């Protein structure tokens, strides 16, 4: 039975945010990956288009999520379903770090608006 202890989670940082990965192929997952996101106060991540569905659940804080040009303010307890091919921007307009839990399928990739391809190690 694969159990990932919090002390064994792997942390990655990109574009000013922190991703703490728990479920990955390296930790024993066969189909899904999951991580905790830490979005610092004032951060606006670059727009990116995702290749797989993501379930984005906000654990703590408030964020502005722009999905395919539509912006919504979300608060702790809210969940955003991000379909494959959607373009997403995450912004934390507050003065506190926001924490999220994200689940997706293994193999997720993202493309920035300039065409740069990102293969997140926490999702592969």
mmCIF file with all atom_site columns, C-alpha atoms in Angstrom:
data_model
loop_
_atom_site.group_PDB
_atom_site.id
_atom_site.type_symbol
_atom_site.label_atom_id
_atom_site.label_alt_id
_atom_site.label_comp_id
_atom_site.label_asym_id
_atom_site.label_entity_id
_atom_site.label_seq_id
_atom_site.pdbx_PDB_ins_code
_atom_site.Cartn_x
_atom_site.Cartn_y
_atom_site.Cartn_z
_atom_site.occupancy
_atom_site.B_iso_or_equiv
_atom_site.pdbx_formal_charge
_atom_site.auth_seq_id
_atom_site.auth_comp_id
_atom_site.auth_asym_id
_atom_site.auth_atom_id
_atom_site.pdbx_PDB_model_num
ATOM 1   C CA . UNK A 1 1   ? 0.000   0.000  0.000   1.00 0.00 ? 1   UNK A CA 1
ATOM 2   C CA . UNK A 1 2   ? 1.688   3.210  -1.114  1.00 0.00 ? 2   UNK A CA 1
ATOM 3   C CA . UNK A 1 3   ? 1.546   5.830  1.635   1.00 0.00 ? 3   UNK A CA 1
ATOM 4   C CA . UNK A 1 4   ? 3.173   9.191  1.019   1.00 0.00 ? 4   UNK A CA 1
ATOM 5   C CA . UNK A 1 5   ? 4.126   10.838 4.284   1.00 0.00 ? 5   UNK A CA 1
ATOM 6   C CA . UNK A 1 6   ? 4.109   14.618 4.362   1.00 0.00 ? 6   UNK A CA 1
ATOM 7   C CA . UNK A 1 7   ? 7.849   14.500 5.018   1.00 0.00 ? 7   UNK A CA 1
ATOM 8   C CA . UNK A 1 8   ? 8.299   12.584 1.731   1.00 0.00 ? 8   UNK A CA 1
ATOM 9   C CA . UNK A 1 9   ? 6.363   14.980 -0.511  1.00 0.00 ? 9   UNK A CA 1
ATOM 10  C CA . UNK A 1 10  ? 8.495   16.606 -3.179  1.00 0.00 ? 10  UNK A CA 1
ATOM 11  C CA . UNK A 1 11  ? 8.423   20.387 -3.546  1.00 0.00 ? 11  UNK A CA 1
ATOM 12  C CA . UNK A 1 12  ? 8.810   22.192 -6.872  1.00 0.00 ? 12  UNK A CA 1
ATOM 13  C CA . UNK A 1 13  ? 8.760   25.925 -7.546  1.00 0.00 ? 13  UNK A CA 1
ATOM 14  C CA . UNK A 1 14  ? 7.837   27.587 -10.808 1.00 0.00 ? 14  UNK A CA 1
ATOM 15  C CA . UNK A 1 15  ? 6.669   31.120 -11.698 1.00 0.00 ? 15  UNK A CA 1
ATOM 16  C CA . UNK A 1 16  ? 6.755   32.104 -8.022  1.00 0.00 ? 16  UNK A CA 1
ATOM 17  C CA . UNK A 1 17  ? 4.369   29.390 -6.806  1.00 0.00 ? 17  UNK A CA 1
ATOM 18  C CA . UNK A 1 18  ? 5.191   26.243 -4.872  1.00 0.00 ? 18  UNK A CA 1
ATOM 19  C CA . UNK A 1 19  ? 3.850   22.787 -5.764  1.00 0.00 ? 19  UNK A CA 1
ATOM 20  C CA . UNK A 1 20  ? 4.118   20.046 -3.132  1.00 0.00 ? 20  UNK A CA 1
ATOM 21  C CA . UNK A 1 21  ? 3.521   16.747 -4.916  1.00 0.00 ? 21  UNK A CA 1
ATOM 22  C CA . UNK A 1 22  ? 2.080   13.721 -3.167  1.00 0.00 ? 22  UNK A CA 1
ATOM 23  C CA . UNK A 1 23  ? 0.595   11.368 -5.775  1.00 0.00 ? 23  UNK A CA 1
ATOM 24  C CA . UNK A 1 24  ? 2.862   10.788 -8.786  1.00 0.00 ? 24  UNK A CA 1
ATOM 25  C CA . UNK A 1 25  ? 4.111   7.763  -10.710 1.00 0.00 ? 25  UNK A CA 1
ATOM 26  C CA . UNK A 1 26  ? 7.249   7.995  -8.568  1.00 0.00 ? 26  UNK A CA 1
ATOM 27  C CA . UNK A 1 27  ? 5.179   7.649  -5.396  1.00 0.00 ? 27  UNK A CA 1
ATOM 28  C CA . UNK A 1 28  ? 3.113   4.722  -6.683  1.00 0.00 ? 28  UNK A CA 1
ATOM 29  C CA . UNK A 1 29  ? 0.182   6.331  -8.508  1.00 0.00 ? 29  UNK A CA 1
ATOM 30  C CA . UNK A 1 30  ? -0.867  4.637  -11.754 1.00 0.00 ? 30  UNK A CA 1
ATOM 31  C CA . UNK A 1 31  ? -3.407  7.108  -13.195 1.00 0.00 ? 31  UNK A CA 1
ATOM 32  C CA . UNK A 1 32  ? -3.731  10.262 -11.097 1.00 0.00 ? 32  UNK A CA 1
ATOM 33  C CA . UNK A 1 33  ? -1.478  12.873 -9.614  1.00 0.00 ? 33  UNK A CA 1
ATOM 34  C CA . UNK A 1 34  ? -2.240  15.305 -6.821  1.00 0.00 ? 34  UNK A CA 1
ATOM 35  C CA . UNK A 1 35  ? -0.444  18.208 -5.232  1.00 0.00 ? 35  UNK A CA 1
ATOM 36  C CA . UNK A 1 36  ? -0.889  21.100 -2.838  1.00 0.00 ? 36  UNK A CA 1
ATOM 37  C CA . UNK A 1 37  ? -0.368  24.485 -4.428  1.00 0.00 ? 37  UNK A CA 1
ATOM 38  C CA . UNK A 1 38  ? 0.937   27.444 -2.471  1.00 0.00 ? 38  UNK A CA 1
ATOM 39  C CA . UNK A 1 39  ? 0.140   30.726 -4.202  1.00 0.00 ? 39  UNK A CA 1
ATOM 40  C CA . UNK A 1 40  ? 1.877   33.669 -2.484  1.00 0.00 ? 40  UNK A CA 1
ATOM 41  C CA . UNK A 1 41  ? 0.220   37.010 -1.853  1.00 0.00 ? 41  UNK A CA 1
ATOM 42  C CA . UNK A 1 42  ? 0.320   39.279 -4.896  1.00 0.00 ? 42  UNK A CA 1
ATOM 43  C CA . UNK A 1 43  ? 1.264   36.530 -7.364  1.00 0.00 ? 43  UNK A CA 1
ATOM 44  C CA . UNK A 1 44  ? -0.226  36.467 -10.853 1.00 0.00 ? 44  UNK A CA 1
ATOM 45  C CA . UNK A 1 45  ? 0.821   33.294 -12.645 1.00 0.00 ? 45  UNK A CA 1
ATOM 46  C CA . UNK A 1 46  ? 1.195   33.394 -16.425 1.00 0.00 ? 46  UNK A CA 1
ATOM 47  C CA . UNK A 1 47  ? -1.728  32.249 -18.554 1.00 0.00 ? 47  UNK A CA 1
ATOM 48  C CA . UNK A 1 48  ? -1.358  28.631 -19.607 1.00 0.00 ? 48  UNK A CA 1
ATOM 49  C CA . UNK A 1 49  ? -3.405  26.087 -21.535 1.00 0.00 ? 49  UNK A CA 1
ATOM 50  C CA . UNK A 1 50  ? -3.708  22.627 -19.979 1.00 0.00 ? 50  UNK A CA 1
ATOM 51  C CA . UNK A 1 51  ? -3.751  19.314 -21.829 1.00 0.00 ? 51  UNK A CA 1
ATOM 52  C CA . UNK A 1 52  ? -5.746  17.370 -19.224 1.00 0.00 ? 52  UNK A CA 1
ATOM 53  C CA . UNK A 1 53  ? -8.666  18.013 -16.933 1.00 0.00 ? 53  UNK A CA 1
ATOM 54  C CA . UNK A 1 54  ? -7.743  19.472 -13.552 1.00 0.00 ? 54  UNK A CA 1
ATOM 55  C CA . UNK A 1 55  ? -9.839  19.637 -10.406 1.00 0.00 ? 55  UNK A CA 1
ATOM 56  C CA . UNK A 1 56  ? -8.664  22.710 -8.465  1.00 0.00 ? 56  UNK A CA 1
ATOM 57  C CA . UNK A 1 57  ? -9.967  22.938 -4.890  1.00 0.00 ? 57  UNK A CA 1
ATOM 58  C CA . UNK A 1 58  ? -9.117  25.974 -2.782  1.00 0.00 ? 58  UNK A CA 1
ATOM 59  C CA . UNK A 1 59  ? -8.237  24.960 0.765   1.00 0.00 ? 59  UNK A CA 1
ATOM 60  C CA . UNK A 1 60  ? -7.431  28.374 2.215   1.00 0.00 ? 60  UNK A CA 1
ATOM 61  C CA . UNK A 1 61  ? -7.482  31.976 1.012   1.00 0.00 ? 61  UNK A CA 1
ATOM 62  C CA . UNK A 1 62  ? -9.014  33.721 -1.988  1.00 0.00 ? 62  UNK A CA 1
ATOM 63  C CA . UNK A 1 63  ? -7.964  33.766 -5.635  1.00 0.00 ? 63  UNK A CA 1
ATOM 64  C CA . UNK A 1 64  ? -8.977  35.238 -8.948  1.00 0.00 ? 64  UNK A CA 1
ATOM 65  C CA . UNK A 1 65  ? -9.237  32.451 -11.510 1.00 0.00 ? 65  UNK A CA 1
ATOM 66  C CA . UNK A 1 66  ? -9.530  33.374 -15.171 1.00 0.00 ? 66  UNK A CA 1
ATOM 67  C CA . UNK A 1 67  ? -10.679 30.469 -17.296 1.00 0.00 ? 67  UNK A CA 1
ATOM 68  C CA . UNK A 1 68  ? -10.992 31.043 -21.035 1.00 0.00 ? 68  UNK A CA 1
ATOM 69  C CA . UNK A 1 69  ? -11.344 34.795 -20.483 1.00 0.00 ? 69  UNK A CA 1
ATOM 70  C CA . UNK A 1 70  ? -13.930 34.640 -17.671 1.00 0.00 ? 70  UNK A CA 1
ATOM 71  C CA . UNK A 1 71  ? -12.727 35.709 -14.207 1.00 0.00 ? 71  UNK A CA 1
ATOM 72  C CA . UNK A 1 72  ? -14.234 34.444 -10.957 1.00 0.00 ? 72  UNK A CA 1
ATOM 73  C CA . UNK A 1 73  ? -13.218 35.176 -7.383  1.00 0.00 ? 73  UNK A CA 1
ATOM 74  C CA . UNK A 1 74  ? -13.048 31.909 -5.482  1.00 0.00 ? 74  UNK A CA 1
ATOM 75  C CA . UNK A 1 75  ? -12.796 31.362 -1.731  1.00 0.00 ? 75  UNK A CA 1
ATOM 76  C CA . UNK A 1 76  ? -11.797 28.492 0.538   1.00 0.00 ? 76  UNK A CA 1
ATOM 77  C CA . UNK A 1 77  ? -14.043 25.507 -0.120  1.00 0.00 ? 77  UNK A CA 1
ATOM 78  C CA . UNK A 1 78  ? -14.691 26.369 -3.785  1.00 0.00 ? 78  UNK A CA 1
ATOM 79  C CA . UNK A 1 79  ? -13.726 23.971 -6.574  1.00 0.00 ? 79  UNK A CA 1
ATOM 80  C CA . UNK A 1 80  ? -12.955 24.855 -10.197 1.00 0.00 ? 80  UNK A CA 1
ATOM 81  C CA . UNK A 1 81  ? -13.187 22.225 -12.939 1.00 0.00 ? 81  UNK A CA 1
ATOM 82  C CA . UNK A 1 82  ? -10.676 22.995 -15.670 1.00 0.00 ? 82  UNK A CA 1
ATOM 83  C CA . UNK A 1 83  ? -11.318 21.099 -18.891 1.00 0.00 ? 83  UNK A CA 1
ATOM 84  C CA . UNK A 1 84  ? -8.585  19.987 -21.299 1.00 0.00 ? 84  UNK A CA 1
ATOM 85  C CA . UNK A 1 85  ? -7.673  22.786 -23.698 1.00 0.00 ? 85  UNK A CA 1
ATOM 86  C CA . UNK A 1 86  ? -8.798  25.535 -21.333 1.00 0.00 ? 86  UNK A CA 1
ATOM 87  C CA . UNK A 1 87  ? -6.579  28.550 -20.724 1.00 0.00 ? 87  UNK A CA 1
ATOM 88  C CA . UNK A 1 88  ? -6.094  29.360 -17.067 1.00 0.00 ? 88  UNK A CA 1
ATOM 89  C CA . UNK A 1 89  ? -4.640  32.243 -15.070 1.00 0.00 ? 89  UNK A CA 1
ATOM 90  C CA . UNK A 1 90  ? -4.379  32.208 -11.281 1.00 0.00 ? 90  UNK A CA 1
ATOM 91  C CA . UNK A 1 91  ? -3.954  35.428 -9.303  1.00 0.00 ? 91  UNK A CA 1
ATOM 92  C CA . UNK A 1 92  ? -3.752  36.026 -5.573  1.00 0.00 ? 92  UNK A CA 1
ATOM 93  C CA . UNK A 1 93  ? -4.817  39.660 -5.021  1.00 0.00 ? 93  UNK A CA 1
ATOM 94  C CA . UNK A 1 94  ? -4.715  39.314 -1.212  1.00 0.00 ? 94  UNK A CA 1
ATOM 95  C CA . UNK A 1 95  ? -1.959  39.773 1.356   1.00 0.00 ? 95  UNK A CA 1
ATOM 96  C CA . UNK A 1 96  ? -1.962  36.088 2.429   1.00 0.00 ? 96  UNK A CA 1
ATOM 97  C CA . UNK A 1 97  ? -0.733  32.890 0.801   1.00 0.00 ? 97  UNK A CA 1
ATOM 98  C CA . UNK A 1 98  ? -3.546  30.775 -0.678  1.00 0.00 ? 98  UNK A CA 1
ATOM 99  C CA . UNK A 1 99  ? -3.449  26.965 -0.554  1.00 0.00 ? 99  UNK A CA 1
ATOM 100 C CA . UNK A 1 100 ? -5.051  24.650 -3.092  1.00 0.00 ? 100 UNK A CA 1
ATOM 101 C CA . UNK A 1 101 ? -5.351  20.929 -3.763  1.00 0.00 ? 101 UNK A CA 1
ATOM 102 C CA . UNK A 1 102 ? -5.171  19.880 -7.416  1.00 0.00 ? 102 UNK A CA 1
ATOM 103 C CA . UNK A 1 103 ? -5.884  16.492 -8.940  1.00 0.00 ? 103 UNK A CA 1
ATOM 104 C CA . UNK A 1 104 ? -5.370  15.562 -12.580 1.00 0.00 ? 104 UNK A CA 1
ATOM 105 C CA . UNK A 1 105 ? -4.327  12.593 -14.670 1.00 0.00 ? 105 UNK A CA 1
ATOM 106 C CA . UNK A 1 106 ? -0.710  11.675 -15.174 1.00 0.00 ? 106 UNK A CA 1
ATOM 107 C CA . UNK A 1 107 ? 0.775   13.296 -18.267 1.00 0.00 ? 107 UNK A CA 1
ATOM 108 C CA . UNK A 1 108 ? -0.523  16.827 -17.795 1.00 0.00 ? 108 UNK A CA 1
ATOM 109 C CA . UNK A 1 109 ? 1.282   19.427 -19.886 1.00 0.00 ? 109 UNK A CA 1
ATOM 110 C CA . UNK A 1 110 ? 0.771   23.162 -20.148 1.00 0.00 ? 110 UNK A CA 1
ATOM 111 C CA . UNK A 1 111 ? 1.566   25.733 -22.837 1.00 0.00 ? 111 UNK A CA 1
ATOM 112 C CA . UNK A 1 112 ? 2.251   29.350 -22.086 1.00 0.00 ? 112 UNK A CA 1
ATOM 113 C CA . UNK A 1 113 ? 0.859   31.999 -24.432 1.00 0.00 ? 113 UNK A CA 1
ATOM 114 C CA . UNK A 1 114 ? 4.297   32.321 -26.065 1.00 0.00 ? 114 UNK A CA 1
ATOM 115 C CA . UNK A 1 115 ? 4.175   28.613 -26.991 1.00 0.00 ? 115 UNK A CA 1
ATOM 116 C CA . UNK A 1 116 ? 6.592   27.437 -24.292 1.00 0.00 ? 116 UNK A CA 1
ATOM 117 C CA . UNK A 1 117 ? 5.713   23.864 -23.300 1.00 0.00 ? 117 UNK A CA 1
ATOM 118 C CA . UNK A 1 118 ? 5.819   22.983 -19.602 1.00 0.00 ? 118 UNK A CA 1
ATOM 119 C CA . UNK A 1 119 ? 5.915   19.371 -18.433 1.00 0.00 ? 119 UNK A CA 1
ATOM 120 C CA . UNK A 1 120 ? 5.404   19.681 -14.688 1.00 0.00 ? 120 UNK A CA 1
ATOM 121 C CA . UNK A 1 121 ? 7.458   17.077 -12.822 1.00 0.00 ? 121 UNK A CA 1
ATOM 122 C CA . UNK A 1 122 ? 4.754   16.911 -10.133 1.00 0.00 ? 122 UNK A CA 1
ATOM 123 C CA . UNK A 1 123 ? 2.237   15.652 -12.749 1.00 0.00 ? 123 UNK A CA 1
ATOM 124 C CA . UNK A 1 124 ? 4.365   13.129 -14.593 1.00 0.00 ? 124 UNK A CA 1
#
